[in-house]
Amino acid sequence: EVHLLESGGGLIQPGGSLRLSCAVSGFTFSDYAMIWVRQAPGQGLQWVSVISGNGDNPYYTDSVKGRCTVSRDNFQNTVYLQMNSLRVDDTGVYYCAKGGSPERPDDAFDFWGQGTTVTVSS
Amino acid sequence: QAGLTQPPSVSKGLRQTATLTCTGNSNNVGNQGAVWLQQRQGLPPKLLSYRNNNRPSGISERFSASRSGNTASLTITGLQFEDEADYYCAAWDSSLSGWVFGGGTKATVL
């Protein structure tokens, strides 16, 4: 059974930093890209970042470029999102989701975690 | 980054059919199709359709996805009250090298 469990959220002041984690089990982690998606309160889903299975190809949405770094540990089956210079508009629930693989590129978003809440406020 | 376009809401009667649309361009929807997600209040999103229009295991046949050009569609037949939720589409954008989401459609069953 596939499980994704995010952690690391919390209340942080503007300008601060957080590292989100997403621990994964139930599939061959290193084969699949991993995706971060966030949802501001009362708003829709917004893609944040994606990292390939081997970690070589990270991509970011424009609003977090230069402030966030995605990484993964394929021995610990965990993906991370390091968030720096946090802003009020970074507030929201952050989800990790399973991506596709080179062999199964269409398998994106088939499993999600429960999310972790980030609140940026003074 | 420009997103995909979804109507904000749709309302249909019980057991009726609703068709939700998602419009992008040739770099995203028109290129590799779109996924469809359902999000009920307070819960994480759930995949309803892969971007090849196949349903994941366990998803009702009442949900079917298709694409024509740059527009993807999700058809829900035999609407049930449990189908009341927000529905999102998403597609990989080859020009942006990132995923783009639609703004979501809130489905109400009357």
mmCIF file of C-alpha atoms in Angstrom:
data_model
loop_
_atom_site.group_PDB
_atom_site.id
_atom_site.type_symbol
_atom_site.label_atom_id
_atom_site.label_comp_id
_atom_site.label_asym_id
_atom_site.label_seq_id
_atom_site.Cartn_x
_atom_site.Cartn_y
_atom_site.Cartn_z
ATOM 1 C CA GLU A 1 0.000 0.000 0.000
ATOM 2 C CA VAL A 2 1.287 3.440 -0.940
ATOM 3 C CA HIS A 3 1.732 6.051 1.771
ATOM 4 C CA LEU A 4 2.978 9.620 1.617
ATOM 5 C CA LEU A 5 3.372 11.567 4.846
ATOM 6 C CA GLU A 6 4.310 15.222 4.924
ATOM 7 C CA SER A 7 5.789 16.974 7.928
ATOM 8 C CA GLY A 8 7.627 20.140 8.819
ATOM 9 C CA GLY A 9 4.918 22.740 8.524
ATOM 10 C CA GLY A 10 4.204 25.324 11.169
ATOM 11 C CA LEU A 11 3.889 28.990 12.026
ATOM 12 C CA ILE A 12 6.792 31.054 10.810
ATOM 13 C CA GLN A 13 7.487 34.757 10.575
ATOM 14 C CA PRO A 14 7.975 36.438 7.202
ATOM 15 C CA GLY A 15 11.553 36.020 6.054
ATOM 16 C CA GLY A 16 11.965 32.759 7.921
ATOM 17 C CA SER A 17 12.763 29.270 6.673
ATOM 18 C CA LEU A 18 11.142 25.861 6.854
ATOM 19 C CA ARG A 19 12.040 22.446 5.528
ATOM 20 C CA LEU A 20 9.143 20.260 4.555
ATOM 21 C CA SER A 21 9.553 16.506 4.321
ATOM 22 C CA CYS A 22 7.521 13.828 2.604
ATOM 23 C CA ALA A 23 8.208 10.240 3.622
ATOM 24 C CA VAL A 24 7.108 7.656 1.105
ATOM 25 C CA SER A 25 6.465 3.927 1.141
ATOM 26 C CA GLY A 26 4.780 1.382 -1.079
ATOM 27 C CA PHE A 27 6.504 1.923 -4.425
ATOM 28 C CA THR A 28 10.026 2.052 -5.833
ATOM 29 C CA PHE A 29 10.716 5.627 -4.780
ATOM 30 C CA SER A 30 13.786 6.218 -6.913
ATOM 31 C CA ASP A 31 11.910 5.372 -10.118
ATOM 32 C CA TYR A 32 9.401 8.205 -9.803
ATOM 33 C CA ALA A 33 9.386 11.960 -9.854
ATOM 34 C CA MET A 34 7.910 13.655 -6.809
ATOM 35 C CA ILE A 35 5.754 16.754 -6.905
ATOM 36 C CA TRP A 36 4.939 19.492 -4.387
ATOM 37 C CA VAL A 37 1.580 21.247 -4.672
ATOM 38 C CA ARG A 38 0.189 23.899 -2.350
ATOM 39 C CA GLN A 39 -3.226 25.301 -1.596
ATOM 40 C CA ALA A 40 -3.725 28.704 -0.034
ATOM 41 C CA PRO A 41 -6.712 29.019 2.321
ATOM 42 C CA GLY A 42 -9.923 28.906 0.305
ATOM 43 C CA GLN A 43 -8.025 28.825 -2.961
ATOM 44 C CA GLY A 44 -7.205 26.306 -5.665
ATOM 45 C CA LEU A 45 -4.244 24.027 -6.155
ATOM 46 C CA GLN A 46 -0.912 25.465 -7.248
ATOM 47 C CA TRP A 47 2.035 23.448 -8.456
ATOM 48 C CA VAL A 48 5.218 24.339 -6.561
ATOM 49 C CA SER A 49 8.013 22.016 -7.612
ATOM 50 C CA VAL A 50 8.906 18.675 -9.139
ATOM 51 C CA ILE A 51 12.054 16.577 -8.917
ATOM 52 C CA SER A 52 12.949 13.600 -11.073
ATOM 53 C CA GLY A 53 13.592 10.148 -9.670
ATOM 54 C CA ASN A 54 17.352 10.542 -9.663
ATOM 55 C CA GLY A 55 17.156 14.105 -8.392
ATOM 56 C CA ASP A 56 18.845 15.603 -11.425
ATOM 57 C CA ASN A 57 15.997 17.673 -12.732
ATOM 58 C CA PRO A 58 14.254 20.010 -10.308
ATOM 59 C CA TYR A 59 11.750 22.548 -11.558
ATOM 60 C CA TYR A 60 9.920 25.325 -9.724
ATOM 61 C CA THR A 61 7.008 27.640 -10.191
ATOM 62 C CA ASP A 62 8.129 31.203 -10.798
ATOM 63 C CA SER A 63 6.954 32.528 -7.435
ATOM 64 C CA VAL A 64 9.314 30.262 -5.473
ATOM 65 C CA LYS A 65 12.347 30.233 -7.762
ATOM 66 C CA GLY A 66 15.415 31.339 -5.864
ATOM 67 C CA ARG A 67 13.684 30.839 -2.512
ATOM 68 C CA CYS A 68 12.932 27.114 -2.527
ATOM 69 C CA THR A 69 15.028 24.032 -3.141
ATOM 70 C CA VAL A 70 13.622 20.577 -3.706
ATOM 71 C CA SER A 71 15.764 17.537 -2.974
ATOM 72 C CA ARG A 72 15.352 13.853 -2.281
ATOM 73 C CA ASP A 73 17.050 11.034 -0.430
ATOM 74 C CA ASN A 74 16.446 7.816 -2.327
ATOM 75 C CA PHE A 75 17.850 5.768 0.568
ATOM 76 C CA GLN A 76 15.430 7.302 3.069
ATOM 77 C CA ASN A 77 12.562 7.409 0.532
ATOM 78 C CA THR A 78 11.989 11.034 1.399
ATOM 79 C CA VAL A 79 11.589 14.205 -0.617
ATOM 80 C CA TYR A 80 12.234 17.634 0.861
ATOM 81 C CA LEU A 81 11.238 21.207 0.126
ATOM 82 C CA GLN A 82 13.527 23.789 1.680
ATOM 83 C CA MET A 83 11.690 27.100 1.807
ATOM 84 C CA ASN A 84 13.574 30.311 2.531
ATOM 85 C CA SER A 85 12.621 33.983 2.658
ATOM 86 C CA LEU A 86 9.065 32.955 3.344
ATOM 87 C CA ARG A 87 6.306 35.411 2.506
ATOM 88 C CA VAL A 88 2.745 35.756 3.725
ATOM 89 C CA ASP A 89 1.495 34.491 0.388
ATOM 90 C CA ASP A 90 3.367 31.217 0.903
ATOM 91 C CA THR A 91 0.746 30.342 3.507
ATOM 92 C CA GLY A 92 -1.203 27.209 2.746
ATOM 93 C CA VAL A 93 -1.369 23.455 2.851
ATOM 94 C CA TYR A 94 1.560 21.791 1.133
ATOM 95 C CA TYR A 95 0.984 18.403 -0.416
ATOM 96 C CA CYS A 96 3.446 15.983 -1.898
ATOM 97 C CA ALA A 97 2.278 13.758 -4.709
ATOM 98 C CA LYS A 98 3.792 10.916 -6.662
ATOM 99 C CA GLY A 99 4.910 11.793 -10.160
ATOM 100 C CA GLY A 100 5.557 9.728 -13.225
ATOM 101 C CA SER A 101 8.591 7.770 -14.311
ATOM 102 C CA PRO A 102 10.422 7.520 -17.631
ATOM 103 C CA GLU A 103 8.688 4.186 -18.178
ATOM 104 C CA ARG A 104 5.316 5.352 -16.881
ATOM 105 C CA PRO A 105 5.210 9.100 -17.580
ATOM 106 C CA ASP A 106 1.440 9.300 -17.220
ATOM 107 C CA ASP A 107 1.422 8.062 -13.623
ATOM 108 C CA ALA A 108 1.477 11.543 -12.112
ATOM 109 C CA PHE A 109 -0.701 12.566 -9.175
ATOM 110 C CA ASP A 110 -2.034 9.069 -8.469
ATOM 111 C CA PHE A 111 -1.041 9.233 -4.795
ATOM 112 C CA TRP A 112 -1.073 12.200 -2.411
ATOM 113 C CA GLY A 113 -0.161 12.855 1.162
ATOM 114 C CA GLN A 114 -2.508 14.432 3.696
ATOM 115 C CA GLY A 115 -0.634 17.736 3.566
ATOM 116 C CA THR A 116 1.242 19.899 6.041
ATOM 117 C CA THR A 117 0.171 23.439 6.900
ATOM 118 C CA VAL A 118 2.512 26.379 6.571
ATOM 119 C CA THR A 119 1.430 29.677 8.091
ATOM 120 C CA VAL A 120 3.583 32.710 7.439
ATOM 121 C CA SER A 121 2.568 35.529 9.724
ATOM 122 C CA SER A 122 4.056 38.074 12.044
ATOM 123 C CA GLN B 1 2.659 31.247 -14.997
ATOM 124 C CA ALA B 2 -0.651 31.138 -16.825
ATOM 125 C CA GLY B 3 -2.983 28.407 -15.693
ATOM 126 C CA LEU B 4 -5.624 26.313 -17.376
ATOM 127 C CA THR B 5 -9.146 27.676 -17.684
ATOM 128 C CA GLN B 6 -12.030 25.962 -15.913
ATOM 129 C CA PRO B 7 -15.540 27.287 -15.329
ATOM 130 C CA PRO B 8 -15.870 28.182 -11.644
ATOM 131 C CA SER B 9 -19.022 26.196 -11.040
ATOM 132 C CA VAL B 10 -21.488 23.685 -12.413
ATOM 133 C CA SER B 11 -24.858 22.670 -10.973
ATOM 134 C CA LYS B 12 -26.874 19.675 -12.079
ATOM 135 C CA GLY B 13 -29.647 17.541 -10.704
ATOM 136 C CA LEU B 14 -29.317 14.164 -9.072
ATOM 137 C CA ARG B 15 -28.627 11.404 -11.624
ATOM 138 C CA GLN B 16 -28.004 13.939 -14.370
ATOM 139 C CA THR B 17 -24.799 14.289 -16.386
ATOM 140 C CA ALA B 18 -22.246 17.054 -15.919
ATOM 141 C CA THR B 19 -19.410 17.862 -18.286
ATOM 142 C CA LEU B 20 -16.518 19.913 -16.955
ATOM 143 C CA THR B 21 -14.047 21.553 -19.296
ATOM 144 C CA CYS B 22 -10.409 22.554 -19.034
ATOM 145 C CA THR B 23 -8.842 24.729 -21.701
ATOM 146 C CA GLY B 24 -5.139 25.171 -22.208
ATOM 147 C CA ASN B 25 -2.892 25.477 -25.233
ATOM 148 C CA SER B 26 -0.670 23.418 -27.482
ATOM 149 C CA ASN B 27 2.137 23.451 -24.917
ATOM 150 C CA ASN B 28 0.113 21.748 -22.208
ATOM 151 C CA VAL B 29 -3.326 20.174 -22.690
ATOM 152 C CA GLY B 30 -2.913 19.933 -26.443
ATOM 153 C CA ASN B 31 0.490 18.320 -26.043
ATOM 154 C CA GLN B 32 0.146 15.578 -23.428
ATOM 155 C CA GLY B 33 -3.385 15.811 -22.125
ATOM 156 C CA ALA B 34 -4.596 16.636 -18.633
ATOM 157 C CA VAL B 35 -5.163 14.848 -15.364
ATOM 158 C CA TRP B 36 -8.373 15.317 -13.428
ATOM 159 C CA LEU B 37 -8.532 15.534 -9.663
ATOM 160 C CA GLN B 38 -11.420 15.578 -7.216
ATOM 161 C CA GLN B 39 -11.096 17.352 -3.900
ATOM 162 C CA ARG B 40 -13.756 17.034 -1.276
ATOM 163 C CA GLN B 41 -13.879 19.543 1.540
ATOM 164 C CA GLY B 42 -11.019 19.145 3.954
ATOM 165 C CA LEU B 43 -9.393 16.271 2.090
ATOM 166 C CA PRO B 44 -6.399 15.970 -0.220
ATOM 167 C CA PRO B 45 -7.045 15.725 -3.943
ATOM 168 C CA LYS B 46 -7.798 12.344 -5.492
ATOM 169 C CA LEU B 47 -6.879 11.370 -9.038
ATOM 170 C CA LEU B 48 -9.886 10.629 -11.237
ATOM 171 C CA SER B 49 -8.152 10.331 -14.590
ATOM 172 C CA TYR B 50 -4.600 9.989 -15.787
ATOM 173 C CA ARG B 51 -3.588 12.284 -18.642
ATOM 174 C CA ASN B 52 -4.023 9.369 -21.059
ATOM 175 C CA ASN B 53 -7.705 9.418 -19.994
ATOM 176 C CA ASN B 54 -7.467 6.120 -18.155
ATOM 177 C CA ARG B 55 -9.078 5.791 -14.744
ATOM 178 C CA PRO B 56 -7.051 4.665 -11.742
ATOM 179 C CA SER B 57 -8.130 1.519 -10.019
ATOM 180 C CA GLY B 58 -11.184 2.067 -7.847
ATOM 181 C CA ILE B 59 -12.535 5.103 -9.677
ATOM 182 C CA SER B 60 -16.136 4.748 -10.777
ATOM 183 C CA GLU B 61 -16.938 4.317 -14.452
ATOM 184 C CA ARG B 62 -19.254 7.291 -14.021
ATOM 185 C CA PHE B 63 -16.168 9.458 -14.445
ATOM 186 C CA SER B 64 -14.773 9.620 -17.964
ATOM 187 C CA ALA B 65 -12.199 11.948 -19.454
ATOM 188 C CA SER B 66 -11.515 12.981 -23.023
ATOM 189 C CA ARG B 67 -9.621 15.601 -24.990
ATOM 190 C CA SER B 68 -10.211 17.544 -28.159
ATOM 191 C CA GLY B 69 -7.399 19.789 -29.233
ATOM 192 C CA ASN B 70 -6.440 22.083 -26.373
ATOM 193 C CA THR B 71 -9.526 21.311 -24.284
ATOM 194 C CA ALA B 72 -9.872 18.426 -21.876
ATOM 195 C CA SER B 73 -13.243 17.325 -20.539
ATOM 196 C CA LEU B 74 -14.456 15.313 -17.582
ATOM 197 C CA THR B 75 -17.930 13.829 -17.827
ATOM 198 C CA ILE B 76 -19.720 12.662 -14.709
ATOM 199 C CA THR B 77 -22.774 10.552 -15.411
ATOM 200 C CA GLY B 78 -25.506 9.648 -12.943
ATOM 201 C CA LEU B 79 -24.551 12.451 -10.551
ATOM 202 C CA GLN B 80 -24.668 11.546 -6.876
ATOM 203 C CA PHE B 81 -24.589 13.828 -3.860
ATOM 204 C CA GLU B 82 -21.167 12.385 -3.039
ATOM 205 C CA ASP B 83 -19.888 13.949 -6.272
ATOM 206 C CA GLU B 84 -20.202 17.419 -4.773
ATOM 207 C CA ALA B 85 -16.595 18.556 -4.717
ATOM 208 C CA ASP B 86 -14.038 20.757 -6.394
ATOM 209 C CA TYR B 87 -12.598 19.380 -9.606
ATOM 210 C CA TYR B 88 -9.200 20.384 -10.931
ATOM 211 C CA CYS B 89 -7.356 19.697 -14.122
ATOM 212 C CA ALA B 90 -3.583 19.839 -14.484
ATOM 213 C CA ALA B 91 -1.189 19.424 -17.369
ATOM 214 C CA TRP B 92 2.552 19.449 -17.926
ATOM 215 C CA ASP B 93 3.563 22.564 -19.826
ATOM 216 C CA SER B 94 6.554 21.906 -22.046
ATOM 217 C CA SER B 95 7.287 25.606 -22.565
ATOM 218 C CA LEU B 96 7.253 26.387 -18.830
ATOM 219 C CA SER B 97 8.828 23.078 -17.772
ATOM 220 C CA GLY B 98 6.269 22.774 -15.042
ATOM 221 C CA TRP B 99 2.787 21.669 -14.164
ATOM 222 C CA VAL B 100 -0.106 24.085 -14.592
ATOM 223 C CA PHE B 101 -3.435 23.752 -12.832
ATOM 224 C CA GLY B 102 -6.865 24.993 -13.616
ATOM 225 C CA GLY B 103 -8.616 27.201 -11.117
ATOM 226 C CA GLY B 104 -11.062 24.436 -10.270
ATOM 227 C CA THR B 105 -14.768 23.843 -10.854
ATOM 228 C CA LYS B 106 -17.102 23.513 -7.902
ATOM 229 C CA ALA B 107 -19.736 20.908 -8.662
ATOM 230 C CA THR B 108 -23.099 21.101 -6.928
ATOM 231 C CA VAL B 109 -25.717 18.374 -7.114
ATOM 232 C CA LEU B 110 -29.244 19.724 -6.802
#
